[in-house]
Short mmCIF file of C-alpha atoms in Angstrom, two decimals:
data_model
loop_
_atom_site.label_atom_id
_atom_site.label_comp_id
_atom_site.label_asym_id
_atom_site.label_seq_id
_atom_site.Cartn_x
_atom_site.Cartn_y
_atom_site.Cartn_z
CA MET A 30 -13.77 19.88 -1.72
CA SER A 31 -13.15 19.87 -5.44
CA GLU A 32 -10.64 17.05 -5.12
CA GLN A 33 -13.17 14.52 -3.84
CA PRO A 34 -15.32 14.43 -7.02
CA ILE A 35 -12.18 14.26 -9.17
CA ARG A 36 -10.86 11.24 -7.27
CA GLY A 37 -14.13 9.35 -7.77
CA PRO A 38 -13.77 8.68 -11.50
CA LYS A 39 -10.04 8.04 -11.12
CA GLU A 40 -10.43 5.22 -8.59
CA PRO A 41 -12.52 2.88 -10.79
CA LEU A 42 -10.21 3.55 -13.73
CA THR A 43 -7.22 2.32 -11.74
CA SER A 44 -9.06 -0.56 -10.10
CA PRO A 45 -9.26 -2.72 -13.25
CA GLU A 46 -5.59 -1.99 -14.00
CA PRO A 47 -3.49 -3.46 -11.15
CA GLY A 48 -0.04 -1.95 -10.84
CA GLU A 49 -1.03 0.95 -13.10
CA GLY A 50 -2.45 3.29 -10.46
CA PRO A 51 -0.60 5.03 -7.62
CA GLN A 52 -2.47 2.90 -5.08
CA PRO A 53 -1.87 -0.88 -5.36
CA PRO A 54 -5.28 -2.56 -5.76
CA ASN A 55 -3.73 -5.70 -4.31
CA LEU A 56 -3.85 -4.06 -0.88
CA ASP A 57 -7.60 -4.51 -0.99
CA ASP A 58 -7.16 -8.20 -1.71
CA GLY A 59 -5.16 -8.64 1.45
CA ASP A 60 -2.78 -10.91 -0.45
CA GLU A 61 -0.07 -8.27 -0.92
CA ARG A 62 0.22 -6.16 2.22
CA PRO A 63 2.50 -3.13 2.56
CA ILE A 64 6.08 -3.84 3.67
CA ASP A 65 5.63 -3.90 7.44
CA LEU A 66 8.41 -4.41 10.00
CA ASP A 67 6.35 -7.33 11.23
CA ASP A 68 6.97 -9.04 7.88
CA PHE A 69 10.73 -8.87 8.44
CA PRO A 70 11.38 -9.39 12.17
CA GLY A 71 15.00 -10.34 11.48
CA ASP A 72 15.55 -7.41 9.14
CA ALA A 73 13.78 -4.94 11.43
CA PRO A 74 16.31 -3.17 13.67
CA ALA A 75 13.44 -1.18 15.19
CA GLU A 76 12.04 -4.33 16.81
CA GLY A 77 15.23 -5.48 18.55
CA GLY A 78 16.93 -2.11 18.52
CA GLU A 79 20.21 -3.77 17.52
CA GLY A 80 20.66 -1.56 14.46
CA SER A 81 20.01 1.61 16.47
#
């Protein structure tokens, strides 16, 4: 319960500094999404199961 209040002030401090915080603020923009297998269908062996 003590972690919640501590995270509050840390979030806004990292928001203005993109790439500085542990959580990429770009994710909120929707421009830079996390590396998903859907992004690389040809490089994703899990989709075709060829690499397995």
